[in-house]
Structure formats: C-alpha cells, structure tokens
Amino acid sequence: IDPSRLQEMMREAQRLQEQMQQELKSKILEGQSGGGMVKVTLNGLLEVQGVKIEKAAVDPNDVTLLEDLVRAAVAQAILRAEEARMEHTRSLAGNLGLPSGMF
C-alpha cells in the first residue's frame, strides 16, 4: 500500500471514529424491568442519562427486589447500547470499504 494512501485512510478512520463517538453520545437507549416499573436510560457511550422508579417498585421491606430490578434494567440498557455500538461499527467499516466480517 502506498504510504500516502495509508496516511489518508488513517485520517479517514480517525474522522469516522470521532463521528461515531458523537453519534453514540446522542443515541439514547432504555432498559426496563418489573414490567416497566424501573427504567434506566443510557447513551451509546454507556453514560447513564436517567433512572425512573415507580413508587410501586419501592417496598422498604424488600429492598433486594428493587436492587434486582435496577440491576436488570441497567443490564438490558447496556445490552441495547452494545448492540447499537456494534451496528454502528459495522456501518462505519462498510464506509471504509472493510469486509463486513471484521466487526
């Protein structure tokens, strides 16, 4: 590969990486549990954007249940964020002309 072409490809990859970071930061994903009693929203960079807990999910005599509901909602939100990140990465790889199987 021509060194000047390689340098150009690296600059393009960096530009696309920065674009991906901005797009993921603005993408909001939600996880929920307990039939929607607990909701957690994250952005595509896995930064917590919000937590909503309905009063019905709060039982002072069963804090463990609430902890489990929060943990499940966070896990679901992270899974959705990771799926969005992989989909986005595949899209960018295609834009760079890389084989789809690489990501």
PDB file of N, CA and C in Angstrom:
ATOM      1  N   ILE A   1       0.850  -1.181   0.000  1.00  0.00           N
ATOM      2  CA  ILE A   1       0.000   0.000   0.000  1.00  0.00           C
ATOM      3  C   ILE A   1       0.890   1.236   0.000  1.00  0.00           C
ATOM      4  N   ASP A   2       0.503   2.176  -0.805  1.00  0.00           N
ATOM      5  CA  ASP A   2       1.193   3.460  -0.897  1.00  0.00           C
ATOM      6  C   ASP A   2       1.114   4.171   0.463  1.00  0.00           C
ATOM      7  N   PRO A   3       2.268   4.598   1.032  1.00  0.00           N
ATOM      8  CA  PRO A   3       2.258   5.255   2.351  1.00  0.00           C
ATOM      9  C   PRO A   3       1.334   6.474   2.424  1.00  0.00           C
ATOM     10  N   SER A   4       1.254   7.261   1.361  1.00  0.00           N
ATOM     11  CA  SER A   4       0.366   8.419   1.395  1.00  0.00           C
ATOM     12  C   SER A   4      -1.101   7.977   1.451  1.00  0.00           C
ATOM     13  N   ARG A   5      -1.413   6.870   0.803  1.00  0.00           N
ATOM     14  CA  ARG A   5      -2.788   6.321   0.839  1.00  0.00           C
ATOM     15  C   ARG A   5      -3.097   5.794   2.235  1.00  0.00           C
ATOM     16  N   LEU A   6      -2.115   5.158   2.863  1.00  0.00           N
ATOM     17  CA  LEU A   6      -2.301   4.635   4.209  1.00  0.00           C
ATOM     18  C   LEU A   6      -2.564   5.781   5.187  1.00  0.00           C
ATOM     19  N   GLN A   7      -1.813   6.857   5.045  1.00  0.00           N
ATOM     20  CA  GLN A   7      -1.999   8.023   5.897  1.00  0.00           C
ATOM     21  C   GLN A   7      -3.405   8.609   5.706  1.00  0.00           C
ATOM     22  N   GLU A   8      -3.840   8.676   4.477  1.00  0.00           N
ATOM     23  CA  GLU A   8      -5.179   9.182   4.172  1.00  0.00           C
ATOM     24  C   GLU A   8      -6.249   8.288   4.797  1.00  0.00           C
ATOM     25  N   MET A   9      -6.059   6.977   4.709  1.00  0.00           N
ATOM     26  CA  MET A   9      -7.003   6.024   5.295  1.00  0.00           C
ATOM     27  C   MET A   9      -7.054   6.185   6.821  1.00  0.00           C
ATOM     28  N   MET A  10      -5.901   6.417   7.438  1.00  0.00           N
ATOM     29  CA  MET A  10      -5.849   6.593   8.893  1.00  0.00           C
ATOM     30  C   MET A  10      -6.593   7.866   9.308  1.00  0.00           C
ATOM     31  N   ARG A  11      -6.420   8.939   8.553  1.00  0.00           N
ATOM     32  CA  ARG A  11      -7.135  10.179   8.852  1.00  0.00           C
ATOM     33  C   ARG A  11      -8.651   9.972   8.724  1.00  0.00           C
ATOM     34  N   GLU A  12      -9.051   9.265   7.683  1.00  0.00           N
ATOM     35  CA  GLU A  12     -10.468   8.992   7.476  1.00  0.00           C
ATOM     36  C   GLU A  12     -11.024   8.124   8.609  1.00  0.00           C
ATOM     37  N   ALA A  13     -10.252   7.126   9.022  1.00  0.00           N
ATOM     38  CA  ALA A  13     -10.685   6.268  10.129  1.00  0.00           C
ATOM     39  C   ALA A  13     -10.837   7.085  11.412  1.00  0.00           C
ATOM     40  N   GLN A  14      -9.913   7.994  11.657  1.00  0.00           N
ATOM     41  CA  GLN A  14      -9.999   8.839  12.848  1.00  0.00           C
ATOM     42  C   GLN A  14     -11.223   9.749  12.774  1.00  0.00           C
ATOM     43  N   ARG A  15     -11.476  10.315  11.610  1.00  0.00           N
ATOM     44  CA  ARG A  15     -12.641  11.178  11.432  1.00  0.00           C
ATOM     45  C   ARG A  15     -13.930  10.386  11.685  1.00  0.00           C
ATOM     46  N   LEU A  16     -13.982   9.178  11.137  1.00  0.00           N
ATOM     47  CA  LEU A  16     -15.164   8.346  11.330  1.00  0.00           C
ATOM     48  C   LEU A  16     -15.326   7.932  12.793  1.00  0.00           C
ATOM     49  N   GLN A  17     -14.214   7.682  13.472  1.00  0.00           N
ATOM     50  CA  GLN A  17     -14.256   7.332  14.898  1.00  0.00           C
ATOM     51  C   GLN A  17     -14.840   8.498  15.705  1.00  0.00           C
ATOM     52  N   GLU A  18     -14.394   9.704  15.415  1.00  0.00           N
ATOM     53  CA  GLU A  18     -14.919  10.882  16.108  1.00  0.00           C
ATOM     54  C   GLU A  18     -16.411  11.065  15.813  1.00  0.00           C
ATOM     55  N   GLN A  19     -16.783  10.842  14.567  1.00  0.00           N
ATOM     56  CA  GLN A  19     -18.195  10.939  14.179  1.00  0.00           C
ATOM     57  C   GLN A  19     -19.011   9.893  14.933  1.00  0.00           C
ATOM     58  N   MET A  20     -18.482   8.686  15.020  1.00  0.00           N
ATOM     59  CA  MET A  20     -19.175   7.609  15.717  1.00  0.00           C
ATOM     60  C   MET A  20     -19.365   7.969  17.191  1.00  0.00           C
ATOM     61  N   GLN A  21     -18.335   8.517  17.833  1.00  0.00           N
ATOM     62  CA  GLN A  21     -18.438   8.902  19.240  1.00  0.00           C
ATOM     63  C   GLN A  21     -19.559   9.928  19.442  1.00  0.00           C
ATOM     64  N   GLN A  22     -19.629  10.912  18.559  1.00  0.00           N
ATOM     65  CA  GLN A  22     -20.670  11.932  18.677  1.00  0.00           C
ATOM     66  C   GLN A  22     -22.062  11.328  18.469  1.00  0.00           C
ATOM     67  N   GLU A  23     -22.180  10.455  17.489  1.00  0.00           N
ATOM     68  CA  GLU A  23     -23.481   9.837  17.218  1.00  0.00           C
ATOM     69  C   GLU A  23     -23.904   8.932  18.360  1.00  0.00           C
ATOM     70  N   LEU A  24     -22.957   8.171  18.913  1.00  0.00           N
ATOM     71  CA  LEU A  24     -23.282   7.291  20.033  1.00  0.00           C
ATOM     72  C   LEU A  24     -23.643   8.099  21.280  1.00  0.00           C
ATOM     73  N   LYS A  25     -22.980   9.221  21.455  1.00  0.00           N
ATOM     74  CA  LYS A  25     -23.279  10.056  22.617  1.00  0.00           C
ATOM     75  C   LYS A  25     -24.713  10.573  22.559  1.00  0.00           C
ATOM     76  N   SER A  26     -25.211  10.826  21.362  1.00  0.00           N
ATOM     77  CA  SER A  26     -26.567  11.364  21.226  1.00  0.00           C
ATOM     78  C   SER A  26     -27.633  10.273  21.151  1.00  0.00           C
ATOM     79  N   LYS A  27     -27.225   9.025  20.985  1.00  0.00           N
ATOM     80  CA  LYS A  27     -28.187   7.914  20.893  1.00  0.00           C
ATOM     81  C   LYS A  27     -28.608   7.501  22.306  1.00  0.00           C
ATOM     82  N   ILE A  28     -29.894   7.524  22.576  1.00  0.00           N
ATOM     83  CA  ILE A  28     -30.415   7.179  23.900  1.00  0.00           C
ATOM     84  C   ILE A  28     -31.109   5.819  23.829  1.00  0.00           C
ATOM     85  N   LEU A  29     -30.721   4.943  24.767  1.00  0.00           N
ATOM     86  CA  LEU A  29     -31.266   3.586  24.804  1.00  0.00           C
ATOM     87  C   LEU A  29     -31.825   3.322  26.196  1.00  0.00           C
ATOM     88  N   GLU A  30     -32.872   2.519  26.236  1.00  0.00           N
ATOM     89  CA  GLU A  30     -33.541   2.278  27.511  1.00  0.00           C
ATOM     90  C   GLU A  30     -33.574   0.801  27.842  1.00  0.00           C
ATOM     91  N   GLY A  31     -33.403   0.530  29.109  1.00  0.00           N
ATOM     92  CA  GLY A  31     -33.614  -0.809  29.645  1.00  0.00           C
ATOM     93  C   GLY A  31     -34.674  -0.685  30.721  1.00  0.00           C
ATOM     94  N   GLN A  32     -35.489  -1.716  30.851  1.00  0.00           N
ATOM     95  CA  GLN A  32     -36.504  -1.676  31.894  1.00  0.00           C
ATOM     96  C   GLN A  32     -36.730  -3.047  32.479  1.00  0.00           C
ATOM     97  N   SER A  33     -37.320  -3.049  33.661  1.00  0.00           N
ATOM     98  CA  SER A  33     -37.635  -4.313  34.324  1.00  0.00           C
ATOM     99  C   SER A  33     -38.888  -4.118  35.169  1.00  0.00           C
ATOM    100  N   GLY A  34     -39.371  -5.215  35.687  1.00  0.00           N
ATOM    101  CA  GLY A  34     -40.568  -5.146  36.517  1.00  0.00           C
ATOM    102  C   GLY A  34     -41.769  -4.617  35.761  1.00  0.00           C
ATOM    103  N   GLY A  35     -41.866  -4.992  34.486  1.00  0.00           N
ATOM    104  CA  GLY A  35     -42.994  -4.523  33.686  1.00  0.00           C
ATOM    105  C   GLY A  35     -42.972  -3.020  33.471  1.00  0.00           C
ATOM    106  N   GLY A  36     -41.766  -2.452  33.481  1.00  0.00           N
ATOM    107  CA  GLY A  36     -41.624  -1.016  33.252  1.00  0.00           C
ATOM    108  C   GLY A  36     -41.591  -0.188  34.527  1.00  0.00           C
ATOM    109  N   MET A  37     -41.616  -0.857  35.690  1.00  0.00           N
ATOM    110  CA  MET A  37     -41.576  -0.102  36.948  1.00  0.00           C
ATOM    111  C   MET A  37     -40.216   0.561  37.167  1.00  0.00           C
ATOM    112  N   VAL A  38     -39.170  -0.041  36.607  1.00  0.00           N
ATOM    113  CA  VAL A  38     -37.828   0.531  36.702  1.00  0.00           C
ATOM    114  C   VAL A  38     -37.309   0.715  35.283  1.00  0.00           C
ATOM    115  N   LYS A  39     -36.888   1.948  34.971  1.00  0.00           N
ATOM    116  CA  LYS A  39     -36.348   2.258  33.647  1.00  0.00           C
ATOM    117  C   LYS A  39     -35.007   2.964  33.808  1.00  0.00           C
ATOM    118  N   VAL A  40     -34.050   2.540  33.001  1.00  0.00           N
ATOM    119  CA  VAL A  40     -32.723   3.154  33.001  1.00  0.00           C
ATOM    120  C   VAL A  40     -32.417   3.556  31.568  1.00  0.00           C
ATOM    121  N   THR A  41     -31.986   4.794  31.378  1.00  0.00           N
ATOM    122  CA  THR A  41     -31.579   5.234  30.045  1.00  0.00           C
ATOM    123  C   THR A  41     -30.085   5.527  30.050  1.00  0.00           C
ATOM    124  N   LEU A  42     -29.450   5.083  28.972  1.00  0.00           N
ATOM    125  CA  LEU A  42     -28.025   5.298  28.749  1.00  0.00           C
ATOM    126  C   LEU A  42     -27.864   5.905  27.376  1.00  0.00           C
ATOM    127  N   ASN A  43     -26.735   6.560  27.159  1.00  0.00           N
ATOM    128  CA  ASN A  43     -26.422   6.917  25.787  1.00  0.00           C
ATOM    129  C   ASN A  43     -25.535   5.809  25.221  1.00  0.00           C
ATOM    130  N   GLY A  44     -25.203   5.905  23.963  1.00  0.00           N
ATOM    131  CA  GLY A  44     -24.412   4.866  23.311  1.00  0.00           C
ATOM    132  C   GLY A  44     -22.994   4.745  23.830  1.00  0.00           C
ATOM    133  N   LEU A  45     -22.569   5.688  24.666  1.00  0.00           N
ATOM    134  CA  LEU A  45     -21.242   5.614  25.290  1.00  0.00           C
ATOM    135  C   LEU A  45     -21.330   5.019  26.689  1.00  0.00           C
ATOM    136  N   LEU A  46     -22.498   4.468  27.022  1.00  0.00           N
ATOM    137  CA  LEU A  46     -22.777   3.825  28.302  1.00  0.00           C
ATOM    138  C   LEU A  46     -22.797   4.800  29.473  1.00  0.00           C
ATOM    139  N   GLU A  47     -23.086   6.063  29.190  1.00  0.00           N
ATOM    140  CA  GLU A  47     -23.228   7.050  30.250  1.00  0.00           C
ATOM    141  C   GLU A  47     -24.693   7.081  30.677  1.00  0.00           C
ATOM    142  N   VAL A  48     -24.939   6.946  31.973  1.00  0.00           N
ATOM    143  CA  VAL A  48     -26.307   6.938  32.480  1.00  0.00           C
ATOM    144  C   VAL A  48     -26.932   8.311  32.270  1.00  0.00           C
ATOM    145  N   GLN A  49     -28.094   8.307  31.637  1.00  0.00           N
ATOM    146  CA  GLN A  49     -28.814   9.540  31.361  1.00  0.00           C
ATOM    147  C   GLN A  49     -29.996   9.731  32.306  1.00  0.00           C
ATOM    148  N   GLY A  50     -30.508   8.629  32.820  1.00  0.00           N
ATOM    149  CA  GLY A  50     -31.642   8.753  33.729  1.00  0.00           C
ATOM    150  C   GLY A  50     -32.040   7.427  34.337  1.00  0.00           C
ATOM    151  N   VAL A  51     -32.695   7.517  35.481  1.00  0.00           N
ATOM    152  CA  VAL A  51     -33.253   6.359  36.178  1.00  0.00           C
ATOM    153  C   VAL A  51     -34.639   6.766  36.653  1.00  0.00           C
ATOM    154  N   LYS A  52     -35.633   5.965  36.324  1.00  0.00           N
ATOM    155  CA  LYS A  52     -37.014   6.206  36.760  1.00  0.00           C
ATOM    156  C   LYS A  52     -37.484   4.978  37.530  1.00  0.00           C
ATOM    157  N   ILE A  53     -38.005   5.211  38.720  1.00  0.00           N
ATOM    158  CA  ILE A  53     -38.510   4.119  39.553  1.00  0.00           C
ATOM    159  C   ILE A  53     -39.914   4.492  40.008  1.00  0.00           C
ATOM    160  N   GLU A  54     -40.882   3.665  39.637  1.00  0.00           N
ATOM    161  CA  GLU A  54     -42.256   3.907  40.072  1.00  0.00           C
ATOM    162  C   GLU A  54     -42.386   3.578  41.557  1.00  0.00           C
ATOM    163  N   LYS A  55     -43.246   4.299  42.230  1.00  0.00           N
ATOM    164  CA  LYS A  55     -43.431   4.092  43.675  1.00  0.00           C
ATOM    165  C   LYS A  55     -43.782   2.651  44.009  1.00  0.00           C
ATOM    166  N   ALA A  56     -44.522   1.998  43.117  1.00  0.00           N
ATOM    167  CA  ALA A  56     -44.939   0.615  43.376  1.00  0.00           C
ATOM    168  C   ALA A  56     -43.755  -0.341  43.471  1.00  0.00           C
ATOM    169  N   ALA A  57     -42.603   0.055  42.924  1.00  0.00           N
ATOM    170  CA  ALA A  57     -41.416  -0.806  42.971  1.00  0.00           C
ATOM    171  C   ALA A  57     -40.645  -0.654  44.271  1.00  0.00           C
ATOM    172  N   VAL A  58     -41.038   0.318  45.077  1.00  0.00           N
ATOM    173  CA  VAL A  58     -40.312   0.607  46.317  1.00  0.00           C
ATOM    174  C   VAL A  58     -41.059  -0.006  47.500  1.00  0.00           C
ATOM    175  N   ASP A  59     -40.462  -1.041  48.047  1.00  0.00           N
ATOM    176  CA  ASP A  59     -41.005  -1.694  49.238  1.00  0.00           C
ATOM    177  C   ASP A  59     -39.894  -1.692  50.283  1.00  0.00           C
ATOM    178  N   PRO A  60     -40.034  -0.877  51.321  1.00  0.00           N
ATOM    179  CA  PRO A  60     -38.974  -0.799  52.334  1.00  0.00           C
ATOM    180  C   PRO A  60     -38.650  -2.152  52.969  1.00  0.00           C
ATOM    181  N   ASN A  61     -39.594  -3.090  52.902  1.00  0.00           N
ATOM    182  CA  ASN A  61     -39.368  -4.412  53.482  1.00  0.00           C
ATOM    183  C   ASN A  61     -38.695  -5.375  52.511  1.00  0.00           C
ATOM    184  N   ASP A  62     -38.511  -4.946  51.247  1.00  0.00           N
ATOM    185  CA  ASP A  62     -37.890  -5.819  50.249  1.00  0.00           C
ATOM    186  C   ASP A  62     -36.978  -5.006  49.326  1.00  0.00           C
ATOM    187  N   VAL A  63     -35.957  -4.440  49.898  1.00  0.00           N
ATOM    188  CA  VAL A  63     -35.011  -3.632  49.139  1.00  0.00           C
ATOM    189  C   VAL A  63     -34.285  -4.483  48.100  1.00  0.00           C
ATOM    190  N   THR A  64     -34.088  -5.746  48.389  1.00  0.00           N
ATOM    191  CA  THR A  64     -33.397  -6.650  47.469  1.00  0.00           C
ATOM    192  C   THR A  64     -34.122  -6.732  46.126  1.00  0.00           C
ATOM    193  N   LEU A  65     -35.447  -6.740  46.152  1.00  0.00           N
ATOM    194  CA  LEU A  65     -36.211  -6.780  44.900  1.00  0.00           C
ATOM    195  C   LEU A  65     -35.925  -5.538  44.069  1.00  0.00           C
ATOM    196  N   LEU A  66     -35.930  -4.366  44.694  1.00  0.00           N
ATOM    197  CA  LEU A  66     -35.650  -3.127  43.962  1.00  0.00           C
ATOM    198  C   LEU A  66     -34.230  -3.155  43.392  1.00  0.00           C
ATOM    199  N   GLU A  67     -33.273  -3.628  44.169  1.00  0.00           N
ATOM    200  CA  GLU A  67     -31.894  -3.738  43.682  1.00  0.00           C
ATOM    201  C   GLU A  67     -31.824  -4.635  42.458  1.00  0.00           C
ATOM    202  N   ASP A  68     -32.551  -5.758  42.510  1.00  0.00           N
ATOM    203  CA  ASP A  68     -32.564  -6.682  41.366  1.00  0.00           C
ATOM    204  C   ASP A  68     -33.216  -6.039  40.142  1.00  0.00           C
ATOM    205  N   LEU A  69     -34.285  -5.273  40.357  1.00  0.00           N
ATOM    206  CA  LEU A  69     -34.957  -4.606  39.238  1.00  0.00           C
ATOM    207  C   LEU A  69     -34.042  -3.567  38.595  1.00  0.00           C
ATOM    208  N   VAL A  70     -33.324  -2.810  39.410  1.00  0.00           N
ATOM    209  CA  VAL A  70     -32.401  -1.804  38.880  1.00  0.00           C
ATOM    210  C   VAL A  70     -31.278  -2.494  38.113  1.00  0.00           C
ATOM    211  N   ARG A  71     -30.721  -3.543  38.692  1.00  0.00           N
ATOM    212  CA  ARG A  71     -29.638  -4.283  38.025  1.00  0.00           C
ATOM    213  C   ARG A  71     -30.108  -4.840  36.679  1.00  0.00           C
ATOM    214  N   ALA A  72     -31.309  -5.382  36.627  1.00  0.00           N
ATOM    215  CA  ALA A  72     -31.841  -5.949  35.379  1.00  0.00           C
ATOM    216  C   ALA A  72     -32.070  -4.858  34.330  1.00  0.00           C
ATOM    217  N   ALA A  73     -32.580  -3.711  34.763  1.00  0.00           N
ATOM    218  CA  ALA A  73     -32.821  -2.614  33.812  1.00  0.00           C
ATOM    219  C   ALA A  73     -31.500  -2.081  33.265  1.00  0.00           C
ATOM    220  N   VAL A  74     -30.494  -1.956  34.120  1.00  0.00           N
ATOM    221  CA  VAL A  74     -29.175  -1.495  33.674  1.00  0.00           C
ATOM    222  C   VAL A  74     -28.581  -2.497  32.689  1.00  0.00           C
ATOM    223  N   ALA A  75     -28.670  -3.777  33.002  1.00  0.00           N
ATOM    224  CA  ALA A  75     -28.128  -4.812  32.113  1.00  0.00           C
ATOM    225  C   ALA A  75     -28.795  -4.759  30.743  1.00  0.00           C
ATOM    226  N   GLN A  76     -30.106  -4.581  30.719  1.00  0.00           N
ATOM    227  CA  GLN A  76     -30.827  -4.503  29.445  1.00  0.00           C
ATOM    228  C   GLN A  76     -30.412  -3.267  28.655  1.00  0.00           C
ATOM    229  N   ALA A  77     -30.260  -2.138  29.336  1.00  0.00           N
ATOM    230  CA  ALA A  77     -29.839  -0.906  28.654  1.00  0.00           C
ATOM    231  C   ALA A  77     -28.431  -1.054  28.090  1.00  0.00           C
ATOM    232  N   ILE A  78     -27.534  -1.671  28.847  1.00  0.00           N
ATOM    233  CA  ILE A  78     -26.165  -1.888  28.367  1.00  0.00           C
ATOM    234  C   ILE A  78     -26.171  -2.796  27.150  1.00  0.00           C
ATOM    235  N   LEU A  79     -26.957  -3.852  27.181  1.00  0.00           N
ATOM    236  CA  LEU A  79     -27.055  -4.760  26.041  1.00  0.00           C
ATOM    237  C   LEU A  79     -27.535  -4.007  24.798  1.00  0.00           C
ATOM    238  N   ARG A  80     -28.538  -3.182  24.951  1.00  0.00           N
ATOM    239  CA  ARG A  80     -29.046  -2.408  23.807  1.00  0.00           C
ATOM    240  C   ARG A  80     -27.996  -1.417  23.305  1.00  0.00           C
ATOM    241  N   ALA A  81     -27.254  -0.808  24.220  1.00  0.00           N
ATOM    242  CA  ALA A  81     -26.208   0.132  23.825  1.00  0.00           C
ATOM    243  C   ALA A  81     -25.084  -0.591  23.088  1.00  0.00           C
ATOM    244  N   GLU A  82     -24.706  -1.763  23.559  1.00  0.00           N
ATOM    245  CA  GLU A  82     -23.657  -2.544  22.891  1.00  0.00           C
ATOM    246  C   GLU A  82     -24.105  -2.978  21.498  1.00  0.00           C
ATOM    247  N   GLU A  83     -25.369  -3.372  21.376  1.00  0.00           N
ATOM    248  CA  GLU A  83     -25.893  -3.744  20.056  1.00  0.00           C
ATOM    249  C   GLU A  83     -25.855  -2.546  19.114  1.00  0.00           C
ATOM    250  N   ALA A  84     -26.240  -1.374  19.621  1.00  0.00           N
ATOM    251  CA  ALA A  84     -26.213  -0.160  18.795  1.00  0.00           C
ATOM    252  C   ALA A  84     -24.785   0.174  18.390  1.00  0.00           C
ATOM    253  N   ARG A  85     -23.849  -0.008  19.309  1.00  0.00           N
ATOM    254  CA  ARG A  85     -22.443   0.276  19.019  1.00  0.00           C
ATOM    255  C   ARG A  85     -21.906  -0.668  17.935  1.00  0.00           C
ATOM    256  N   MET A  86     -22.239  -1.950  18.042  1.00  0.00           N
ATOM    257  CA  MET A  86     -21.777  -2.922  17.029  1.00  0.00           C
ATOM    258  C   MET A  86     -22.392  -2.617  15.669  1.00  0.00           C
ATOM    259  N   GLU A  87     -23.656  -2.284  15.645  1.00  0.00           N
ATOM    260  CA  GLU A  87     -24.321  -1.943  14.383  1.00  0.00           C
ATOM    261  C   GLU A  87     -23.658  -0.714  13.747  1.00  0.00           C
ATOM    262  N   HIS A  88     -23.363   0.260  14.579  1.00  0.00           N
ATOM    263  CA  HIS A  88     -22.718   1.476  14.101  1.00  0.00           C
ATOM    264  C   HIS A  88     -21.311   1.181  13.579  1.00  0.00           C
ATOM    265  N   THR A  89     -20.578   0.334  14.285  1.00  0.00           N
ATOM    266  CA  THR A  89     -19.220  -0.035  13.876  1.00  0.00           C
ATOM    267  C   THR A  89     -19.248  -0.754  12.531  1.00  0.00           C
ATOM    268  N   ARG A  90     -20.200  -1.661  12.362  1.00  0.00           N
ATOM    269  CA  ARG A  90     -20.326  -2.371  11.082  1.00  0.00           C
ATOM    270  C   ARG A  90     -20.607  -1.390   9.944  1.00  0.00           C
ATOM    271  N   SER A  91     -21.450  -0.422  10.216  1.00  0.00           N
ATOM    272  CA  SER A  91     -21.784   0.580   9.213  1.00  0.00           C
ATOM    273  C   SER A  91     -20.548   1.388   8.820  1.00  0.00           C
ATOM    274  N   LEU A  92     -19.769   1.793   9.817  1.00  0.00           N
ATOM    275  CA  LEU A  92     -18.558   2.562   9.531  1.00  0.00           C
ATOM    276  C   LEU A  92     -17.530   1.715   8.786  1.00  0.00           C
ATOM    277  N   ALA A  93     -17.428   0.438   9.147  1.00  0.00           N
ATOM    278  CA  ALA A  93     -16.493  -0.446   8.451  1.00  0.00           C
ATOM    279  C   ALA A  93     -16.858  -0.536   6.976  1.00  0.00           C
ATOM    280  N   GLY A  94     -18.152  -0.597   6.711  1.00  0.00           N
ATOM    281  CA  GLY A  94     -18.605  -0.621   5.323  1.00  0.00           C
ATOM    282  C   GLY A  94     -18.245   0.658   4.594  1.00  0.00           C
ATOM    283  N   ASN A  95     -18.337   1.790   5.297  1.00  0.00           N
ATOM    284  CA  ASN A  95     -17.974   3.074   4.695  1.00  0.00           C
ATOM    285  C   ASN A  95     -16.487   3.139   4.363  1.00  0.00           C
ATOM    286  N   LEU A  96     -15.679   2.421   5.140  1.00  0.00           N
ATOM    287  CA  LEU A  96     -14.236   2.401   4.885  1.00  0.00           C
ATOM    288  C   LEU A  96     -13.857   1.354   3.843  1.00  0.00           C
ATOM    289  N   GLY A  97     -14.841   0.557   3.436  1.00  0.00           N
ATOM    290  CA  GLY A  97     -14.566  -0.489   2.458  1.00  0.00           C
ATOM    291  C   GLY A  97     -13.964  -1.730   3.087  1.00  0.00           C
ATOM    292  N   LEU A  98     -14.093  -1.875   4.404  1.00  0.00           N
ATOM    293  CA  LEU A  98     -13.581  -3.065   5.091  1.00  0.00           C
ATOM    294  C   LEU A  98     -14.598  -4.189   4.975  1.00  0.00           C
ATOM    295  N   PRO A  99     -14.147  -5.423   4.993  1.00  0.00           N
ATOM    296  CA  PRO A  99     -15.084  -6.548   4.933  1.00  0.00           C
ATOM    297  C   PRO A  99     -16.032  -6.545   6.137  1.00  0.00           C
ATOM    298  N   SER A 100     -17.289  -6.848   5.909  1.00  0.00           N
ATOM    299  CA  SER A 100     -18.300  -6.797   6.976  1.00  0.00           C
ATOM    300  C   SER A 100     -17.999  -7.777   8.112  1.00  0.00           C
ATOM    301  N   GLY A 101     -17.304  -8.856   7.852  1.00  0.00           N
ATOM    302  CA  GLY A 101     -16.992  -9.842   8.875  1.00  0.00           C
ATOM    303  C   GLY A 101     -15.947  -9.406   9.879  1.00  0.00           C
ATOM    304  N   MET A 102     -15.309  -8.261   9.646  1.00  0.00           N
ATOM    305  CA  MET A 102     -14.269  -7.809  10.565  1.00  0.00           C
ATOM    306  C   MET A 102     -14.843  -7.349  11.900  1.00  0.00           C
ATOM    307  N   PHE A 103     -16.125  -6.933  11.932  1.00  0.00           N
ATOM    308  CA  PHE A 103     -16.727  -6.410  13.157  1.00  0.00           C
ATOM    309  C   PHE A 103     -18.041  -7.078  13.443  1.00  0.00           C
TER     310      PHE A 103
END
